[in-house]
Coordinates of C-alpha atoms and ligand atoms in Angstrom, one line a residue:
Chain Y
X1 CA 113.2 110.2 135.3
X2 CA 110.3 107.7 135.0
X3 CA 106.7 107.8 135.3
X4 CA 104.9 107.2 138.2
X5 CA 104.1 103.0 138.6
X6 CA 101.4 101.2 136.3
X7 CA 100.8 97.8 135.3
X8 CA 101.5 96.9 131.5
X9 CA 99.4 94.3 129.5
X10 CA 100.5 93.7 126.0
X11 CA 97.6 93.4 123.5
X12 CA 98.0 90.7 120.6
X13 CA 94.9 91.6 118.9
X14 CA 92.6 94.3 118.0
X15 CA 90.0 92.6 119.6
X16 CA 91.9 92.1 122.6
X17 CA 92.8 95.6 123.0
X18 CA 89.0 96.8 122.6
X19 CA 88.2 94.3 125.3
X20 CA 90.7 95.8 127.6
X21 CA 89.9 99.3 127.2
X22 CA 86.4 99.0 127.4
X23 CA 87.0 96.8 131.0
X24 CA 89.9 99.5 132.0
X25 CA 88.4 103.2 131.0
X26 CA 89.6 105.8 132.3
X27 CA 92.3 104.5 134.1
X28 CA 93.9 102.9 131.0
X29 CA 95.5 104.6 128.0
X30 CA 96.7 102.7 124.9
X31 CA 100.7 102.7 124.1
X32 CA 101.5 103.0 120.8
X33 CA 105.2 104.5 119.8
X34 CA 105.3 106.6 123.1
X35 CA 106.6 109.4 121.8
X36 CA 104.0 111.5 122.7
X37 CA 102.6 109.6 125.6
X38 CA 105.8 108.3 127.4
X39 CA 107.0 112.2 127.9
X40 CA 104.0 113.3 129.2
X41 CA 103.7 110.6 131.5
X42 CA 107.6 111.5 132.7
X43 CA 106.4 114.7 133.7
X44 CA 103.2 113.0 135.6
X45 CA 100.7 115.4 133.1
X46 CA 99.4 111.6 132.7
X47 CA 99.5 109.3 135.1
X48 CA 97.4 106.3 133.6
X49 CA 97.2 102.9 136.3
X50 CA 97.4 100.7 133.1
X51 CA 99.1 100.9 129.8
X52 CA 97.7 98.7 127.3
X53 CA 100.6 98.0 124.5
X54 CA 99.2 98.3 121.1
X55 CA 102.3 98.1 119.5
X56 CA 102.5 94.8 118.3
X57 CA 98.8 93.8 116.7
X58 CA 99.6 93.2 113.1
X59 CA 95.6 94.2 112.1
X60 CA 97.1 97.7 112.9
X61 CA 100.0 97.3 110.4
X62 CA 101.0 98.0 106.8
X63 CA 100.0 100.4 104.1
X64 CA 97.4 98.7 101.3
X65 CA 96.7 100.2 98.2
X66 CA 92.5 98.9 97.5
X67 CA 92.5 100.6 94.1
X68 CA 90.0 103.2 95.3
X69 CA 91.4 104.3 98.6
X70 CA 94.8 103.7 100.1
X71 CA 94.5 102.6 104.1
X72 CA 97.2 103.2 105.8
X73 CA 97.0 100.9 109.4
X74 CA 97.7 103.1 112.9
X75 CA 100.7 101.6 113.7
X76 CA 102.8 102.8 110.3
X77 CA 105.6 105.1 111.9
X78 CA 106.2 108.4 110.4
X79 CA 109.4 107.0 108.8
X80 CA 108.0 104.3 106.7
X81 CA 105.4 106.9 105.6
X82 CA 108.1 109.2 104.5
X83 CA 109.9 106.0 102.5
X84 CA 107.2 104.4 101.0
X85 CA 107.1 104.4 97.2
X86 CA 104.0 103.9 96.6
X87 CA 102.5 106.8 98.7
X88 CA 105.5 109.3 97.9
X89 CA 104.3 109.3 94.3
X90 CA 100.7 109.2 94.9
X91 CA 100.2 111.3 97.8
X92 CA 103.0 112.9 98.1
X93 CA 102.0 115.8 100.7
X94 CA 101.6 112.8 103.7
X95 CA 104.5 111.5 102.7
X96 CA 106.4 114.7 102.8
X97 CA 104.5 115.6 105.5
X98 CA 106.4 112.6 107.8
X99 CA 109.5 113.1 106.4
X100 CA 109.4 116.8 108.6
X101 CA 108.1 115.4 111.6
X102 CA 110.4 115.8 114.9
X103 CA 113.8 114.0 113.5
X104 CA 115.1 110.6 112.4
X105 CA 114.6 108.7 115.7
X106 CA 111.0 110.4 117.0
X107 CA 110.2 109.1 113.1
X108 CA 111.3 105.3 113.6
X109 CA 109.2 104.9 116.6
X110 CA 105.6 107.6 116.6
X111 CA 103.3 106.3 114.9
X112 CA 100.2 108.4 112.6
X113 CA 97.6 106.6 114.9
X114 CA 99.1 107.6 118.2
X115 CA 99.9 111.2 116.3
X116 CA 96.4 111.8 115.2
X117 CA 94.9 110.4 118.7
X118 CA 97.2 112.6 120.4
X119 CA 95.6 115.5 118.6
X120 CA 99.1 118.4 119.4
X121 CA 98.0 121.6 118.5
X122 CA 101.4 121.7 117.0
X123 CA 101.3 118.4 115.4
X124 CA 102.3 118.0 111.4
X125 CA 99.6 115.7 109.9
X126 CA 96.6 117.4 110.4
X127 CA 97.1 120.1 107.9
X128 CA 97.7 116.8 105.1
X129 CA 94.9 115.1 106.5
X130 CA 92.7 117.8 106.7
X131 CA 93.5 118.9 102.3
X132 CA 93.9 115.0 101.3
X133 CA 90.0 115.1 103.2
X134 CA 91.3 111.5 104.6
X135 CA 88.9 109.6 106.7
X136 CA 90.1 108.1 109.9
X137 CA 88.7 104.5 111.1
X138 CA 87.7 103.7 114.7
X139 CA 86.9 100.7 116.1
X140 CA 85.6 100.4 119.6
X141 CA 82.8 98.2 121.4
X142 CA 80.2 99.2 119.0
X143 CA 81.7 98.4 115.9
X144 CA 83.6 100.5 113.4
X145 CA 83.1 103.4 111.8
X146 CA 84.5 106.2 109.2
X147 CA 85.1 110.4 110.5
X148 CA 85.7 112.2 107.8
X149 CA 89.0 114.9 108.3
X150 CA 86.8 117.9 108.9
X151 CA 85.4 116.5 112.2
X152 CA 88.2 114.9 113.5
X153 CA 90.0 117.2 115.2
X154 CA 87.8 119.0 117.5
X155 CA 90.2 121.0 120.1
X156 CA 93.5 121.1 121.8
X157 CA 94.2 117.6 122.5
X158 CA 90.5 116.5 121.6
X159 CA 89.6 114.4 118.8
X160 CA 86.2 113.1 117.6
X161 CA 87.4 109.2 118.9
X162 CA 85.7 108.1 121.8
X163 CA 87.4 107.1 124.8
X164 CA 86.9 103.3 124.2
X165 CA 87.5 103.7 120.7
X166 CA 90.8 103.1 118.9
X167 CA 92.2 104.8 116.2
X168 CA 92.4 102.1 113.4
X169 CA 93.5 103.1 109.9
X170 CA 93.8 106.1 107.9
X171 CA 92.1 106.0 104.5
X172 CA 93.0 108.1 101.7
X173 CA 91.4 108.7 98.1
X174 CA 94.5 109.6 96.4
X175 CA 94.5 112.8 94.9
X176 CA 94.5 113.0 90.2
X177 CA 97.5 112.3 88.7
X178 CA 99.5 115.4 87.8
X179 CA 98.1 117.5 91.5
X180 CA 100.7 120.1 92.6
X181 CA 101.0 119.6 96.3
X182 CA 103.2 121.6 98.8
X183 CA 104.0 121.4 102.9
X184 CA 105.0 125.0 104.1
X185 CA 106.4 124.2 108.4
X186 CA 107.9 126.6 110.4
X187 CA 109.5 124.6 113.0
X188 CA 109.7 125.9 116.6
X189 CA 113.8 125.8 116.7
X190 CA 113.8 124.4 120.2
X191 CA 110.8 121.3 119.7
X192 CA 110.9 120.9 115.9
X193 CA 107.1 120.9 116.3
X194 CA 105.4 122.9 113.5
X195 CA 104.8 126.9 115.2
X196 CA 102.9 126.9 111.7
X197 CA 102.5 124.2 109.0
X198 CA 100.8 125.0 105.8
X199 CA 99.8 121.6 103.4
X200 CA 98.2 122.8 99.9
X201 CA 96.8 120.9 97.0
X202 CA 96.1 122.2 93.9
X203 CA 94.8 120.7 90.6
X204 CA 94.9 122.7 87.5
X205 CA 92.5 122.4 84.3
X206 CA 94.5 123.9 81.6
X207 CA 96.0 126.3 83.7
X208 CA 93.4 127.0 85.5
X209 CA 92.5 126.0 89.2
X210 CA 89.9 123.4 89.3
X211 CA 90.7 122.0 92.6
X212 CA 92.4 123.8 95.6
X213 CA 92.8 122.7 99.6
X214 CA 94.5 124.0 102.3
X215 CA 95.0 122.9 105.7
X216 CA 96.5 125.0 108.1
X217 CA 98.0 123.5 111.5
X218 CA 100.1 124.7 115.0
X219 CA 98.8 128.3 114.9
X220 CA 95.5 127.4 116.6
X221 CA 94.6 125.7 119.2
X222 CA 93.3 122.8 116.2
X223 CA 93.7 122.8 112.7
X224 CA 92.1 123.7 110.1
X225 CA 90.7 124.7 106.6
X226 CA 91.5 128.0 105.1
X227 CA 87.9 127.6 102.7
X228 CA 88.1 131.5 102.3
X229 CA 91.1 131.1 100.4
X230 CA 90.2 128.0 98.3
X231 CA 86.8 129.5 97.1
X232 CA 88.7 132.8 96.0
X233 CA 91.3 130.9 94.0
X234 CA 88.7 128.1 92.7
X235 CA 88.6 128.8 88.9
X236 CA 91.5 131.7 88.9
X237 CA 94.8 131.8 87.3
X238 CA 97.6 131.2 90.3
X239 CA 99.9 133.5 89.5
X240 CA 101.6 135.5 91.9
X241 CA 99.3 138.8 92.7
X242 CA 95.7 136.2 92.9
X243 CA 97.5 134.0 95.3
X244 CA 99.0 136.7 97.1
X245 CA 95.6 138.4 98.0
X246 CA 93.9 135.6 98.6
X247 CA 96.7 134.3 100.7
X248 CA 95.4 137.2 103.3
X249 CA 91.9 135.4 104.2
X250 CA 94.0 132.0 105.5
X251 CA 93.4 133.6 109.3
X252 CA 89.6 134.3 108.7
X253 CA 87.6 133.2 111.4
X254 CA 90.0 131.5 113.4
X255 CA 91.5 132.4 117.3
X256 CA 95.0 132.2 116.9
X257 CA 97.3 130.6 119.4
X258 CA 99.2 133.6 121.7
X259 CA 102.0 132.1 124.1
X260 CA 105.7 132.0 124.5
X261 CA 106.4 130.1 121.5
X262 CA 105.0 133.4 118.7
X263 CA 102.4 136.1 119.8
X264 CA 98.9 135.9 117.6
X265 CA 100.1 138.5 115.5
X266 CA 103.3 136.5 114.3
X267 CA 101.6 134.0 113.9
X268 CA 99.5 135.8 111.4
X269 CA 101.7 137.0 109.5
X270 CA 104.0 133.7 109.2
X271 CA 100.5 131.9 108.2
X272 CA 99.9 134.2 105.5
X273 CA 103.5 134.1 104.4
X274 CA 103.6 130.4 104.1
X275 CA 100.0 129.9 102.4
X276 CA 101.5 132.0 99.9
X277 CA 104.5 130.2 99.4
X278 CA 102.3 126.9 99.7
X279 CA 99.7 127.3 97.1
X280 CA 102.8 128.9 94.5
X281 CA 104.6 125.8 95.2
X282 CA 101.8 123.1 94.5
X283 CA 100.6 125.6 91.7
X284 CA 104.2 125.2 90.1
X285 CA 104.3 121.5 90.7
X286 CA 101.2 120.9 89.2
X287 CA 102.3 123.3 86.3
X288 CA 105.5 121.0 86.0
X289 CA 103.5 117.8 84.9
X290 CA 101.2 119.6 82.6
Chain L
X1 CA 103.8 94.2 138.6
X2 CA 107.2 92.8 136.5
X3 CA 107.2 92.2 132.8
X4 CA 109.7 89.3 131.4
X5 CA 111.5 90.3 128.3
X6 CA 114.4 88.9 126.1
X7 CA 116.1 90.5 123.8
X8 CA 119.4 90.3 121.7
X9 CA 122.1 93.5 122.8
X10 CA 124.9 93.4 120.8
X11 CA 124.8 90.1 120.2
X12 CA 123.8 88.5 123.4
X13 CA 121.1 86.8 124.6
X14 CA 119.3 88.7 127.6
X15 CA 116.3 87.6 129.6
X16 CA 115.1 89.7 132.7
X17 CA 112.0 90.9 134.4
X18 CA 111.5 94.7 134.8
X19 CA 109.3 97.3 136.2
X20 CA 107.4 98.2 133.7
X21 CA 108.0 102.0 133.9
X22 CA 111.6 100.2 133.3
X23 CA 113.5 102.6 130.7
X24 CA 115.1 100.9 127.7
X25 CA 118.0 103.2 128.5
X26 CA 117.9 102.0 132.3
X27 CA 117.9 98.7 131.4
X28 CA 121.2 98.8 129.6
X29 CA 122.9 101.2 131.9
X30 CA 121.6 100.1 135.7
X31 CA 121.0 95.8 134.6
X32 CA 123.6 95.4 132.0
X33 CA 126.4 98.3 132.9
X34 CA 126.4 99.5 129.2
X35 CA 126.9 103.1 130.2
X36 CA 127.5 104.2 126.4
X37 CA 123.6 104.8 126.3
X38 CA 124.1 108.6 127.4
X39 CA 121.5 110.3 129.7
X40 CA 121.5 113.7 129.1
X41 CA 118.0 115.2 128.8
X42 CA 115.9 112.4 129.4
X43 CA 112.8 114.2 127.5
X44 CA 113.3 113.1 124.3
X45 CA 115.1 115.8 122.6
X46 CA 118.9 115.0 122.5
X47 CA 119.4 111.8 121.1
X48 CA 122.4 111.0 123.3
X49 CA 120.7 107.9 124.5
X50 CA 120.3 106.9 121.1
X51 CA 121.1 103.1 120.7
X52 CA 120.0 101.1 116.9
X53 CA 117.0 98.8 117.5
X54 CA 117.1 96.2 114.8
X55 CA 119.6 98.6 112.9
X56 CA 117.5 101.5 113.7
X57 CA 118.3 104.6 115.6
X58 CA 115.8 105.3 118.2
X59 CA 115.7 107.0 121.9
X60 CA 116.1 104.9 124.6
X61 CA 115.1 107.0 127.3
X62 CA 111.9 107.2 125.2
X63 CA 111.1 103.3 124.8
X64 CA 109.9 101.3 127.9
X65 CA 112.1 98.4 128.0
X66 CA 108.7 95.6 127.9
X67 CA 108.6 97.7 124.3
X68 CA 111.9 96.6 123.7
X69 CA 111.1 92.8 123.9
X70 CA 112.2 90.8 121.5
X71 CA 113.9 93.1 119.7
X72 CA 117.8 93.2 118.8
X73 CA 119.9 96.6 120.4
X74 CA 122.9 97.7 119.3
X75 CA 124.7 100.2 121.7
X76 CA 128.1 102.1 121.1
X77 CA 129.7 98.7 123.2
X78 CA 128.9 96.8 120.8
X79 CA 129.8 98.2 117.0
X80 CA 133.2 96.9 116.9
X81 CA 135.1 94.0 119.1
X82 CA 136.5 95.8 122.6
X83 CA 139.9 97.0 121.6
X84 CA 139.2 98.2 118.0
X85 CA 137.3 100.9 116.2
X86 CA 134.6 100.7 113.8
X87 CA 135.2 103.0 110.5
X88 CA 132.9 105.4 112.1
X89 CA 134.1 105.7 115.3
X90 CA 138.0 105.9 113.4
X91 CA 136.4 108.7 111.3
X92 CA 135.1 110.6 114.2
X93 CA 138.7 110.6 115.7
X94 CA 140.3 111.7 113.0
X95 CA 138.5 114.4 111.6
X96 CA 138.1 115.6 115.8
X97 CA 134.5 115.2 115.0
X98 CA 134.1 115.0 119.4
X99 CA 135.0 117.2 122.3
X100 CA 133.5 116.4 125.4
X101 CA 132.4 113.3 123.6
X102 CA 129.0 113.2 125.7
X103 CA 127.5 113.4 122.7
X104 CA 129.3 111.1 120.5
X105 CA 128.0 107.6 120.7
X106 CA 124.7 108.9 120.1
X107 CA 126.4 110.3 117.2
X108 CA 128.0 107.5 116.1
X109 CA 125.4 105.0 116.0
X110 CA 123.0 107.6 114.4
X111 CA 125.8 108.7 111.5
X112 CA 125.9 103.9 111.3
X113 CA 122.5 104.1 110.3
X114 CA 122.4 107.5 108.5
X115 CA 125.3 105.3 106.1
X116 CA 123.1 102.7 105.8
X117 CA 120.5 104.6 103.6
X118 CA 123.0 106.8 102.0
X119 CA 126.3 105.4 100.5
X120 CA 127.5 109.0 99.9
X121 CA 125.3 112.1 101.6
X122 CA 125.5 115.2 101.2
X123 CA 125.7 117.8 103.8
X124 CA 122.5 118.7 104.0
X125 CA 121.7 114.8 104.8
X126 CA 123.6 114.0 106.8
X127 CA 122.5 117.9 108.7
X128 CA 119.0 116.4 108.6
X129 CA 119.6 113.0 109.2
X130 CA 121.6 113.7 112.5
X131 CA 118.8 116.5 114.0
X132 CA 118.3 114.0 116.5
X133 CA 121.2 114.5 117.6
X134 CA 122.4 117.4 119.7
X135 CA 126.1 118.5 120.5
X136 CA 126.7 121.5 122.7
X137 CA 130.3 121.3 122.0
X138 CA 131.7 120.9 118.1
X139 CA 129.7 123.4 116.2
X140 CA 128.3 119.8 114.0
X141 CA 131.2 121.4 111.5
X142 CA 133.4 118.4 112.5
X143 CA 130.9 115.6 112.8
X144 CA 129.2 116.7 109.3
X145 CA 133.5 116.1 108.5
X146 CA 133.3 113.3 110.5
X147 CA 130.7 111.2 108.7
X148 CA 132.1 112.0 105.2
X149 CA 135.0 110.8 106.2
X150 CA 133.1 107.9 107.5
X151 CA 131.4 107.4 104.1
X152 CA 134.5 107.6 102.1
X153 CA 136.1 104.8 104.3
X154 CA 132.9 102.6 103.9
X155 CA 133.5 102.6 99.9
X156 CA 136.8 102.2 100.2
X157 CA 135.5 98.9 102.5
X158 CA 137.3 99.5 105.6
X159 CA 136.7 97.4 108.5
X160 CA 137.2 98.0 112.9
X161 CA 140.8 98.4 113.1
X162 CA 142.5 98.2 116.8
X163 CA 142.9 101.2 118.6
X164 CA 146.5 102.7 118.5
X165 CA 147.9 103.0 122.1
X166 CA 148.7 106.6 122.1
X167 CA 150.7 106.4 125.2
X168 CA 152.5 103.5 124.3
X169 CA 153.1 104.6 121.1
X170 CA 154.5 108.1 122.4
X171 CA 156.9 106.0 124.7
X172 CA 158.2 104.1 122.2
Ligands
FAD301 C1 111.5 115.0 120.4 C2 110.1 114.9 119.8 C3 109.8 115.7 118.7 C4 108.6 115.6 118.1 N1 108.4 116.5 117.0 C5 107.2 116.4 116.3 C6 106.9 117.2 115.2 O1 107.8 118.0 114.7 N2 105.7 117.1 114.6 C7 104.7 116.3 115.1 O2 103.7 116.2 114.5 N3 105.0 115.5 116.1 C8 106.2 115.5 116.8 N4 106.4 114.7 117.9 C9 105.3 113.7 118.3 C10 105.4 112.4 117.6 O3 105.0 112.6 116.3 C11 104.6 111.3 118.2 O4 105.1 110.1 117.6 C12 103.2 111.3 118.1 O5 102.6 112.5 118.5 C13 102.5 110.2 118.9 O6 102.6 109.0 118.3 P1 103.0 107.7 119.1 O7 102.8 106.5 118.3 O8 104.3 107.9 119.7 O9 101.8 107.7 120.2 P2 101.8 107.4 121.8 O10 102.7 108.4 122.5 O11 102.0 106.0 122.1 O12 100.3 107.8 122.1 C14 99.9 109.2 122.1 C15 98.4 109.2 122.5 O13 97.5 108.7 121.5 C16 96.8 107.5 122.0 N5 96.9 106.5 121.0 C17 98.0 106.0 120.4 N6 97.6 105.2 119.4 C18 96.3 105.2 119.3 C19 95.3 104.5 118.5 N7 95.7 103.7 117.5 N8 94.0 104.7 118.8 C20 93.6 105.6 119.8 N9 94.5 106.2 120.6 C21 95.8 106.0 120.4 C22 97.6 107.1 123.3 O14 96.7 106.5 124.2 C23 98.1 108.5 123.8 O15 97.1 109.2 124.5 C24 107.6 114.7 118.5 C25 107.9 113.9 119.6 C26 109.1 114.0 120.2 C27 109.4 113.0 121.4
FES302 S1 118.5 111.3 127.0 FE1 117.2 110.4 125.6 S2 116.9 112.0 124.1 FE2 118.1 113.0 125.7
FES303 S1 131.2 116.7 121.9 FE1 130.4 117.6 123.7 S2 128.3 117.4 123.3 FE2 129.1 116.8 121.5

């Protein structure tokens, strides 16, 4: 099964590839691993006249470490996220996080730029991205600029980058020493995609919960915070009966998915099951290196 | 439109042009007639098509084969000189780990890699590093057999042995 026909340009640098998009619109998408893109284009839900090939502009490589943020460049696949050293000990949730994404070859080749841009309702990263409050860098005709986590992700399939923008790095402050930090996924059995994927840190002060963020993705048609939760646990003990009834508000406010895949309902209940289980973990983690 | 590409499959030096809605997993079945690249779902989901591109396992009905330029493929053809066995495809015999064997070079190539990054895994790695990876046949009871099997002959530094001529063998 192929996609329809298109013409393929490679593009060797960032510049070049902001050059071609802006002279190609609509009728061009960019090509990073495919993993997303290439399926969807099989089953003619995209059928783009150009594909402009991302995949090899170095700019969008690598993972750098700038003492105050860590910048991790679009085209990092899921797997190197999940084996890096450096980011499985100072942000452990992201790299956790890619180590559960679909399975060992959809990790060698997807990438967290063409993840993020893709914007799955029942994609992993956005409940990391969304606690670690990472900013994501675009670049596009009119220069670059920084959106902050919280206004990324804006609807099913819809992110805050503009159509001749492109997705450049992901930039992290990594979170104190010593956080607790847990991702809670239920995969759909069929897709491995998350039907729910719970990401919690949690930084205690002497026992106490000084710092607490949830992001909550796949039961909605976008992710996102559980703030109802955080502000009820913000300067509490996290022992079991506080997190449980907090645990209860993740849902507030939000439209939950209904389909073939879990009713709303199930879904509501699986939510509140693994915000539990996520904030007890990162609370226990945290309590570990204390 | 046709895109020129060269790359290295199992060891040899290949320059074409393709289509470029061209499959990776086409392009070694239809232009070079290695038909060990498996079709079976063609949607990315299970991993029979699964070939190592520069060691690693990826999907090659999932690649475009312009993606693929450059780059060095390893399919099932190519793990051991025609005639023998690689340790893993040896281990995968003995221990049974196949039954209709659509699934197995997939299989194979993934458990090559999986070895690569762990001398000595336990089940539930080698579970998680073969999800990819889907038999409708074995139950994965054998092939998680299989691969230990295939790990214990790697320490033990075996290398492709030729393949014993059953028939020959039962004549004799
Ligand atoms: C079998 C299978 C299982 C999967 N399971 C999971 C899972 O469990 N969890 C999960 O989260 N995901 C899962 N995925 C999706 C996977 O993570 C993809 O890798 C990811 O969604 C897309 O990344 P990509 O690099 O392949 O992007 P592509 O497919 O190349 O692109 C996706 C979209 O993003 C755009 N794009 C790509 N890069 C950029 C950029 N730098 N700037 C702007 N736009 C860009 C493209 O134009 C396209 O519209 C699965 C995929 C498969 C095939
Ligand atoms: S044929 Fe490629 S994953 Fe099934
Ligand atoms: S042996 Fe038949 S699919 Fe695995």
């Amino acid at each position: 099964m192929n996609p329809s026909t298109f013409a393929y340009e490679r593009a060797e640098t960032l510049d070049d590839a902001i050059a071609l998009l802006a002279e190609h619109g609509d009728s061009a998408k960019l090509l990073a691993g495919g993993h997303s893109l290439l399926p969807i284009m099989k089953l003619r839900l995209a059928e783009p006249e150009l594909l402009i090939d991302i995949g090899r502009i170095s700019e969008l490589q690598g993972i750098r470490d700038d003492g105050a943020e860590i910048a991790i460049g679009a085209l990092t696949t899921h797997q190197a996220i999940a084996d890096d050293p450096m980011l499985r000990e100072r942000v452990p949730l992201l790299a956790d996080t890619a180590s559960r994404v679909g399975d060992r070859q959809v990790r060698n080749r997807g990438t967290i730029g063409g993840a993020l841009a893709h914007a799955d309702a029942a994609a992993d990263y956005p409940a990391a991205i969304l606690a670690l409050e990472a900013s994501i860098v675009a670049k596009g005709p009119q220069g670059e600029r920084r959106i902050p986590a919280g206004e990324f992700f804006l609807d099913f399939l819809t992110t805050a980058l503009q159509p001749d923008e492109i997705l450049t790095e992901v930039r992290i402050a990594a979170p104190p020493q010593g956080h607790g930090w847990s991702y809670q996924k239920l995969a759909n059995q069929a897709s491995g995609y998350a039907l729910v994927g719970v990401g919690v840190l949690v930084v205690l002060d002497n026992g106490v919960c000084s710092d607490i963020r949830i992001g909550i993705t796949g039961a909605a048609p976008v992710a996102w915070r559980a703030r109802a939760v955080e502000s009820a646990l913000r300067g509490r003990t996290l022992d079991a009966n506080a997190v449980n009834s907090a645990a209860a508000a993740a849902i507030d406010g939000v439209e939950l998915l209904d389909d073939l895949h879990g009713s709303a309902e199930y879904r509501r209940r699986v939510t509140q099951g693994l915000t539990r289980r996520a904030i007890l973990q990162a609370a226990e983690r945290a309590a570990g290196t204390q | 439109m046709r895109v020129p590409i060269a790359l290295h499959v199992n060891g040899v030096e290949r320059q074409a042009e393709v289509e470029p809605r061209t499959l990776l997993v086409q392009y070694l079945r239809e232009d070079l007639a290695l038909t060990g690249a498996h079709i079976g779902c063609e949607t990315s989901q299970c991993g029979a098509c699964t070939v190592l591109m520069d060691g690693q396992p990826v999907k090659s009905c999932t690649i475009l084969a312009a993606q693929a330029d450059g780059a060095s493929i390893t399919t099932i053809e190519g793990l051991a000189p025609i005639g023998t066995l690689h340790p893993v495809q040896q281990a995968f015999w003995d221990e049974h780990g196949v039954q209709c064997g659509f699934c197995t070079p997939g299989m194979v190539l993934s458990t090559v890699a999986l070895l690569a990054g762990a001398a000595d895994p336990s089940d539930e790695t080698i579970r998680h590093g073969l999800e990819g990876n889907i038999c409708r046949c074995t139950g994965y009871h054998n092939i998680v057999l299989s691969v230990k099997a295939a790990a214990r002959a790697a320490a033990a530094g075996a290398e492709a042995q030729p393949v014993v001529d059953r028939n020959a063998a039962l004549a004799r």
